[in-house]
Short mmCIF file of C-alpha atoms in Angstrom, two decimals:
data_model
loop_
_atom_site.label_atom_id
_atom_site.label_comp_id
_atom_site.label_asym_id
_atom_site.label_seq_id
_atom_site.Cartn_x
_atom_site.Cartn_y
_atom_site.Cartn_z
CA MET A 1 64.41 20.51 17.97
CA ASN A 2 61.31 19.11 20.25
CA LYS A 3 60.98 16.28 20.57
CA ASP A 4 57.30 14.31 20.58
CA TYR A 5 55.94 12.56 22.71
CA ILE A 6 52.24 9.63 21.87
CA THR A 7 50.67 8.02 24.97
CA ILE A 8 50.18 4.21 23.89
CA THR A 9 46.74 2.17 24.96
CA LYS A 10 47.83 -0.84 25.14
CA GLU A 11 45.29 -3.82 25.03
CA ASP A 12 44.66 -4.25 28.77
CA GLY A 13 43.83 -0.23 29.34
CA SER A 14 47.11 0.77 30.32
CA LYS A 15 48.54 3.93 29.06
CA GLU A 16 52.37 3.83 28.49
CA LYS A 17 54.18 7.90 27.14
CA MET A 18 56.38 7.17 24.52
CA GLU A 19 58.83 8.83 22.09
CA VAL A 20 58.58 9.45 18.98
CA VAL A 21 61.32 8.61 16.27
CA SER A 22 59.71 8.59 13.17
CA THR A 23 56.40 9.18 10.78
CA PHE A 24 56.34 8.72 7.12
CA ASN A 25 53.55 7.04 4.58
CA LEU A 26 55.29 4.11 2.33
CA GLU A 27 53.30 5.67 -1.56
CA GLU A 28 53.12 1.76 -2.44
CA ASN A 29 50.74 0.84 0.48
CA GLN A 30 49.51 4.28 0.73
CA LYS A 31 49.53 3.80 4.95
CA ASP A 32 50.78 5.41 7.87
CA TYR A 33 53.26 4.08 10.53
CA ILE A 34 54.82 5.23 13.49
CA ILE A 35 58.26 4.31 14.95
CA TYR A 36 58.52 5.19 18.38
CA LYS A 37 60.40 4.13 21.25
CA SER A 38 60.06 3.81 24.84
CA ILE A 39 60.76 5.41 27.47
CA GLY A 40 63.97 4.46 30.71
CA THR A 41 66.74 3.18 30.89
CA GLU A 42 66.20 0.07 28.20
CA GLU A 43 64.82 1.88 24.77
CA HIS A 44 63.22 -0.76 23.31
CA TYR A 45 62.02 0.64 19.53
CA TYR A 46 58.23 0.40 17.66
CA ALA A 47 56.69 0.22 14.69
CA ALA A 48 52.89 -0.43 13.52
CA SER A 49 51.15 1.60 11.27
CA TYR A 50 47.34 3.53 12.51
CA ASP A 51 45.00 4.66 10.35
CA GLU A 52 42.82 7.96 11.08
CA ASN A 53 40.87 7.07 14.37
CA SER A 54 44.82 5.55 15.92
CA ASN A 55 44.23 2.52 15.89
CA LEU A 56 47.74 0.89 15.09
CA ASN A 57 48.78 -2.39 14.05
CA ALA A 58 51.33 -4.42 14.42
CA ASN A 59 50.20 -7.48 12.40
CA LEU A 60 52.75 -6.24 9.38
CA SER A 61 53.74 -7.78 6.28
CA ASP A 62 57.19 -8.89 6.13
CA GLY A 63 58.02 -6.45 3.42
CA GLU A 64 56.35 -4.01 5.33
CA LYS A 65 58.96 -4.91 8.51
CA GLU A 66 61.65 -5.13 6.63
CA LYS A 67 61.62 -1.65 5.51
CA LEU A 68 60.90 -0.34 8.26
CA ASN A 69 63.77 -1.81 10.38
CA LYS A 70 65.89 -0.56 8.11
CA ILE A 71 64.64 3.44 8.21
CA LEU A 72 65.06 2.31 11.39
CA ASP A 73 68.69 1.65 11.16
CA ASP A 74 69.33 4.31 8.98
CA ILE A 75 68.11 6.95 11.51
CA ILE A 76 69.69 5.67 13.97
CA LYS A 77 73.40 5.37 11.58
CA GLU A 78 72.46 9.00 11.43
CA SER A 79 72.16 9.31 14.17
CA GLU A 80 75.50 8.16 14.82
CA ASN A 81 77.41 9.57 12.40
CA ASN A 82 75.94 13.16 13.97
CA VAL A 83 77.30 12.90 17.18
CA GLY A 84 80.39 15.42 17.01
CA VAL A 85 79.16 16.86 14.29
CA MET B 1 65.62 -3.89 16.67
CA LEU B 2 61.83 -2.52 15.55
CA GLU B 3 59.81 -4.34 17.84
CA PHE B 4 56.15 -5.22 16.85
CA ASN B 5 53.67 -5.55 19.33
CA ASN B 6 50.05 -6.41 18.99
CA GLU B 7 49.62 -6.01 23.11
CA HIS B 8 49.63 -1.54 21.97
CA LYS B 9 46.43 -0.52 20.89
CA SER B 10 45.30 2.69 19.59
CA ALA B 11 47.64 6.63 20.41
CA ASP B 12 47.56 9.63 21.23
CA LEU B 13 48.40 11.30 17.64
CA SER B 14 47.30 14.51 18.90
CA SER B 15 50.47 15.76 19.02
CA ILE B 16 51.41 15.49 15.80
CA LYS B 17 48.58 15.29 13.34
CA THR B 18 49.52 18.51 12.51
CA LYS B 19 52.55 17.91 11.55
CA ILE B 20 51.73 15.30 9.60
CA GLU B 21 49.06 16.81 8.02
CA ASN B 22 50.80 20.29 6.76
CA ALA B 23 53.03 17.37 5.80
CA LYS B 24 50.42 16.19 3.18
CA LEU B 25 48.95 18.86 2.35
CA GLN B 26 52.05 21.34 1.43
CA MET B 27 53.60 17.67 -0.16
CA LYS B 28 51.00 18.08 -2.67
CA LYS B 29 52.00 21.78 -3.48
CA ILE B 30 54.38 21.34 -4.23
CA ILE B 31 53.73 18.53 -6.50
CA VAL B 32 51.48 21.00 -8.46
CA GLY B 33 54.80 22.79 -10.35
CA GLY B 34 53.84 22.02 -13.53
CA VAL B 35 57.79 21.63 -14.98
CA LEU B 36 58.59 20.43 -11.63
CA VAL B 37 56.49 17.16 -12.12
CA SER B 38 57.81 16.96 -15.42
CA ALA B 39 60.89 16.79 -14.32
CA MET B 40 60.28 13.97 -11.88
CA VAL B 41 58.11 11.69 -13.74
CA LEU B 42 60.05 11.06 -16.92
CA LEU B 43 64.26 11.23 -14.68
CA SER B 44 62.93 8.63 -11.88
CA GLY B 45 60.96 6.82 -15.99
CA CYS B 46 57.99 5.79 -14.48
CA SER B 47 54.86 7.42 -12.41
CA LEU B 48 55.14 10.17 -9.12
CA VAL B 49 53.09 7.57 -7.26
CA ASN B 50 55.65 5.26 -7.65
CA HIS B 51 58.30 6.79 -7.35
CA TYR B 52 58.60 7.76 -3.38
CA ASP B 53 59.30 5.97 -0.14
CA TYR B 54 57.73 8.34 2.43
CA GLN B 55 58.16 12.51 1.69
CA ALA B 56 58.67 14.73 5.05
CA ILE B 57 57.86 18.49 5.02
CA LEU B 58 60.12 20.15 7.60
CA PRO B 59 57.61 22.20 9.61
CA GLY B 60 58.25 26.52 9.34
CA SER B 61 60.36 25.92 5.96
CA GLN B 62 59.49 25.97 2.60
CA CYS B 63 60.75 22.81 2.10
CA ALA B 64 60.33 19.53 0.72
CA VAL B 65 61.47 16.54 1.28
CA SER B 66 60.56 13.77 -0.81
CA VAL B 67 63.14 9.66 0.04
CA ASN B 68 63.26 7.41 -1.25
CA LYS B 69 65.77 4.86 0.58
CA ILE B 70 64.19 1.98 -0.28
CA GLU B 71 65.78 1.91 -3.82
CA ASN B 72 68.83 4.06 -2.95
CA THR B 73 67.77 5.91 -6.50
CA ILE B 74 67.09 8.97 -7.00
CA SER B 75 65.89 11.27 -4.37
CA LYS B 76 65.17 15.83 -3.49
CA VAL B 77 65.00 18.28 -1.63
CA THR B 78 62.74 21.25 -3.38
CA PHE B 79 63.25 24.48 -2.76
CA GLU B 80 60.12 26.06 -3.12
CA LEU B 81 60.69 29.49 -4.36
CA GLU B 82 57.83 32.22 -4.50
CA GLU B 83 56.85 31.36 -7.82
CA ASP B 84 60.21 28.46 -8.89
CA SER B 85 61.06 25.51 -7.07
CA ILE B 86 64.49 24.56 -7.10
CA THR B 87 65.07 20.82 -6.88
CA VAL B 88 68.00 19.48 -6.15
CA ASP B 89 68.99 15.56 -6.13
CA ILE B 90 71.08 13.21 -4.40
CA LYS B 91 71.99 9.97 -5.15
CA ASP B 92 71.90 7.17 -2.94
CA ALA B 93 71.07 8.81 0.31
CA PHE B 94 69.54 11.26 1.98
CA ILE B 95 68.82 11.76 6.01
CA LEU B 96 66.37 13.50 8.01
CA ALA B 97 68.53 14.63 11.59
CA ASP B 98 67.96 16.69 14.58
CA ALA B 99 71.15 19.30 16.19
CA SER B 100 70.92 20.60 18.69
CA SER B 101 69.86 23.83 19.24
CA GLU B 102 73.17 25.03 21.18
CA VAL B 103 74.34 24.37 17.21
CA ILE B 104 71.71 26.21 15.98
CA ASP B 105 72.42 29.72 17.43
CA GLY B 106 75.74 28.91 17.40
CA ILE B 107 76.10 28.51 13.68
CA PHE B 108 73.84 31.03 13.23
CA ALA B 109 75.27 33.87 14.99
CA GLU B 110 79.17 34.05 12.63
CA LYS B 111 77.09 33.28 9.73
CA THR B 112 75.26 36.12 10.39
CA GLU B 113 78.66 38.08 10.15
CA GLU B 114 80.18 36.56 7.66
CA ASN B 115 77.94 34.24 5.31
CA ILE B 116 81.41 31.95 5.03
CA ILE B 117 83.37 29.98 7.54
CA ILE B 118 85.02 27.80 7.45
CA ASN B 119 85.71 25.32 10.29
CA GLN B 120 89.31 23.67 12.12
CA ASN B 121 89.21 20.22 13.11
CA LYS B 122 91.06 18.10 16.36
CA ASP B 123 94.12 17.98 13.55
CA GLY B 124 93.75 21.74 12.44
CA LYS B 125 92.60 20.07 9.50
CA LEU B 126 90.08 22.11 7.49
CA ALA B 127 86.63 20.12 8.03
CA ASN B 128 84.05 22.38 7.06
CA SER B 129 82.80 24.66 4.84
CA TYR B 130 79.79 26.91 5.23
CA ALA B 131 77.11 28.86 3.86
CA LEU B 132 74.78 31.22 3.86
CA ILE B 133 71.42 31.26 2.49
CA GLU B 134 68.41 33.93 2.33
CA TYR B 135 65.07 34.04 0.41
CA GLU B 136 62.33 36.15 1.53
CA GLY B 137 63.77 37.08 5.59
CA ASN B 138 64.37 32.88 5.84
CA ARG B 139 68.04 31.53 6.30
CA PHE B 140 69.48 28.04 5.86
CA ILE B 141 72.35 27.83 6.16
CA VAL B 142 74.30 24.73 4.50
CA GLU B 143 77.25 23.05 5.71
CA VAL B 144 79.97 21.16 3.53
CA LYS B 145 81.20 18.48 5.59
CA ASP B 146 84.83 16.76 4.90
CA ALA B 147 84.03 13.21 4.97
CA GLN B 148 86.42 10.46 5.09
CA ASN B 149 85.93 8.53 1.19
CA SER B 150 84.89 11.51 -0.86
CA VAL B 151 81.60 11.40 0.97
CA TYR B 152 79.91 14.69 1.53
CA ASN B 153 77.59 16.07 3.86
CA VAL B 154 75.21 18.54 2.92
CA LYS B 155 73.08 20.04 5.84
CA PHE B 156 70.01 22.75 5.76
CA PHE B 157 70.14 24.55 9.17
CA LEU B 158 66.61 26.51 9.41
CA GLU B 159 65.67 28.56 12.15
CA ASP B 160 63.75 26.00 14.13
CA GLY B 161 66.14 23.67 14.60
CA THR B 162 65.12 20.64 12.42
CA VAL B 163 68.50 19.98 10.00
CA ILE B 164 67.68 18.98 6.88
CA MET B 165 70.59 16.06 6.18
CA ILE B 166 72.25 14.98 2.69
CA HIS B 167 74.30 12.64 2.06
CA PHE B 168 75.81 13.11 -1.32
CA ASP B 169 78.24 10.36 -2.62
CA ASN B 170 79.51 10.57 -6.16
CA MET B 171 77.80 14.70 -6.96
CA VAL B 172 74.71 16.56 -6.83
CA TYR B 173 73.33 18.86 -8.60
CA LEU B 174 70.78 22.12 -9.23
CA GLN B 175 68.78 21.11 -11.48
CA ARG B 176 65.16 23.08 -13.81
CA PRO B 177 65.73 21.42 -17.23
CA THR B 178 64.24 21.66 -19.63
CA GLU B 179 63.10 18.49 -22.04
CA GLU B 180 66.35 19.43 -23.96
CA SER B 181 68.00 18.53 -21.19
CA LEU B 182 67.15 15.72 -20.08
CA ASN B 183 68.65 13.13 -21.70
CA MET B 184 71.88 14.54 -20.06
CA LEU B 185 70.00 14.75 -17.43
CA LYS B 186 69.13 10.78 -16.88
CA GLN B 187 72.41 10.37 -17.66
CA ILE B 188 74.08 12.65 -15.46
CA ALA B 189 70.69 11.22 -12.73
CA LEU B 190 71.46 7.35 -13.46
CA SER B 191 74.27 6.68 -14.82
CA GLY B 192 77.06 7.36 -11.79
CA GLU B 193 79.67 5.70 -13.80
CA ASP B 194 79.26 7.71 -17.05
CA ILE B 195 79.30 11.62 -14.96
CA SER B 196 83.47 11.49 -16.02
CA THR B 197 82.70 10.95 -19.35
CA VAL B 198 79.34 12.07 -19.92
CA LEU B 199 80.43 15.85 -18.70
CA LYS B 200 84.28 15.69 -18.99
CA ASP B 201 85.08 19.14 -20.40
CA ASN B 202 81.54 19.95 -20.74
CA GLU B 203 79.00 23.30 -19.61
CA VAL B 204 75.94 22.64 -19.63
CA SER B 205 72.89 25.46 -19.18
CA PHE B 206 69.71 24.15 -17.63
CA GLY B 207 68.11 27.35 -17.98
CA THR B 208 64.66 27.72 -18.68
CA ASP B 209 63.54 32.13 -18.22
CA GLY B 210 66.67 32.74 -18.39
CA ASP B 211 66.22 34.32 -14.62
CA LEU B 212 67.77 30.91 -12.89
CA SER B 213 70.24 28.64 -15.00
CA THR B 214 72.19 25.58 -13.70
CA SER B 215 76.40 24.91 -14.75
CA VAL B 216 77.87 21.56 -14.75
CA LYS B 217 81.25 21.72 -14.44
CA ASP B 218 84.20 19.08 -14.89
CA SER B 219 87.85 18.99 -15.36
CA SER B 220 89.92 16.21 -15.42
CA HIS B 221 89.61 14.60 -12.84
CA GLY B 222 85.42 14.11 -12.90
CA LEU B 223 83.10 16.47 -12.13
CA LYS B 224 84.48 18.75 -9.72
CA TRP B 225 81.09 21.23 -9.05
CA VAL B 226 77.38 22.46 -9.68
CA GLN B 227 76.66 25.72 -10.25
CA LEU B 228 73.44 27.90 -9.56
CA THR B 229 73.43 30.91 -11.88
CA LEU B 230 70.48 33.43 -10.26
CA GLU B 231 68.70 35.77 -11.35
CA ASP B 232 71.04 38.67 -10.51
CA GLY B 233 74.61 36.89 -11.94
CA SER B 234 75.80 35.83 -8.48
CA VAL B 235 76.71 31.99 -8.32
CA ILE B 236 76.51 29.77 -5.79
CA SER B 237 79.21 26.33 -6.80
CA ILE B 238 78.15 23.25 -5.24
CA PRO B 239 81.03 21.12 -5.35
CA THR B 240 82.00 17.25 -5.05
CA GLY B 241 84.72 17.67 -3.64
CA ARG B 242 86.13 19.90 -2.01
CA VAL B 243 84.35 23.58 -0.73
CA LEU B 244 80.64 24.83 -0.98
CA GLU B 245 81.42 29.03 -2.98
CA TYR B 246 78.86 30.96 -2.26
CA GLU B 247 79.46 34.76 -2.83
CA GLU B 248 78.98 37.74 0.21
CA GLY B 249 76.31 39.52 0.60
CA LYS B 250 74.09 36.98 -2.16
CA THR B 251 70.21 35.66 -2.16
CA LEU B 252 69.06 33.34 -3.17
#
């Protein structure tokens, strides 16, 4: 399956290409979220909510962060389990 | 561990926006199904709005996935057919996963000829069972993997390369419930410890219009399999134990 990529615009105006890990909507608050990761030898996973104008907001509540971390854990765990299937 | 970087101000989401919008539109279409909605509400004991943590539509398919990972309760896969919907409820976990195109191609090539293939792992033991399910040209390959401690994976391989992976712990059932069967369904779905007691030596039909029904069968050793009986009389059995059976030449 093809990977999806996005281009992140940073505060200083610079841009960086990232790989999309997952996008989803939490029903409890109707907010859209994206989990993405850097491309390169050292992978960093990021998460943020986004609005209709594609503005990112990484200033999330502790509850949101906890859920997003759990979702990422599940995704990674599943990816590991998939090896050798 | 996730990082939350406030320096990331915006993203060009155009490449994925279409998928996201399509997913939302299709999910609305799926949810409109009256019987299905009623069943979901009654099964969950709460409103639909709060039932799922997130939802996804698999591109190019007629398959909607509703996931509730956080609460660890019931998750669903809904196959929207021409006039009907078939819902698979999964207890515990549901994972979306990818697989390489090489794997997909190999599996499709094999399945087209034989429908059911049993693979062997490195130790020579039976490892995986596959079944090809077709519906109006759409193919779903189902893989049941015998994993450790009796946890099973079911994978739906779609032709565009998407793979739905379902992990289920104790049981999985197909349902198209009537009101009469909802009490039984609630017991099955929500009381894992009571499964063997509730279903022991019992067979329950959830058919509604006589065109589609499920039967849950049990033995003295606990729940063994769930059968989906199709309109033409063919049967798909999804066991909680060992083998997924599929009658050659039948379509879903």
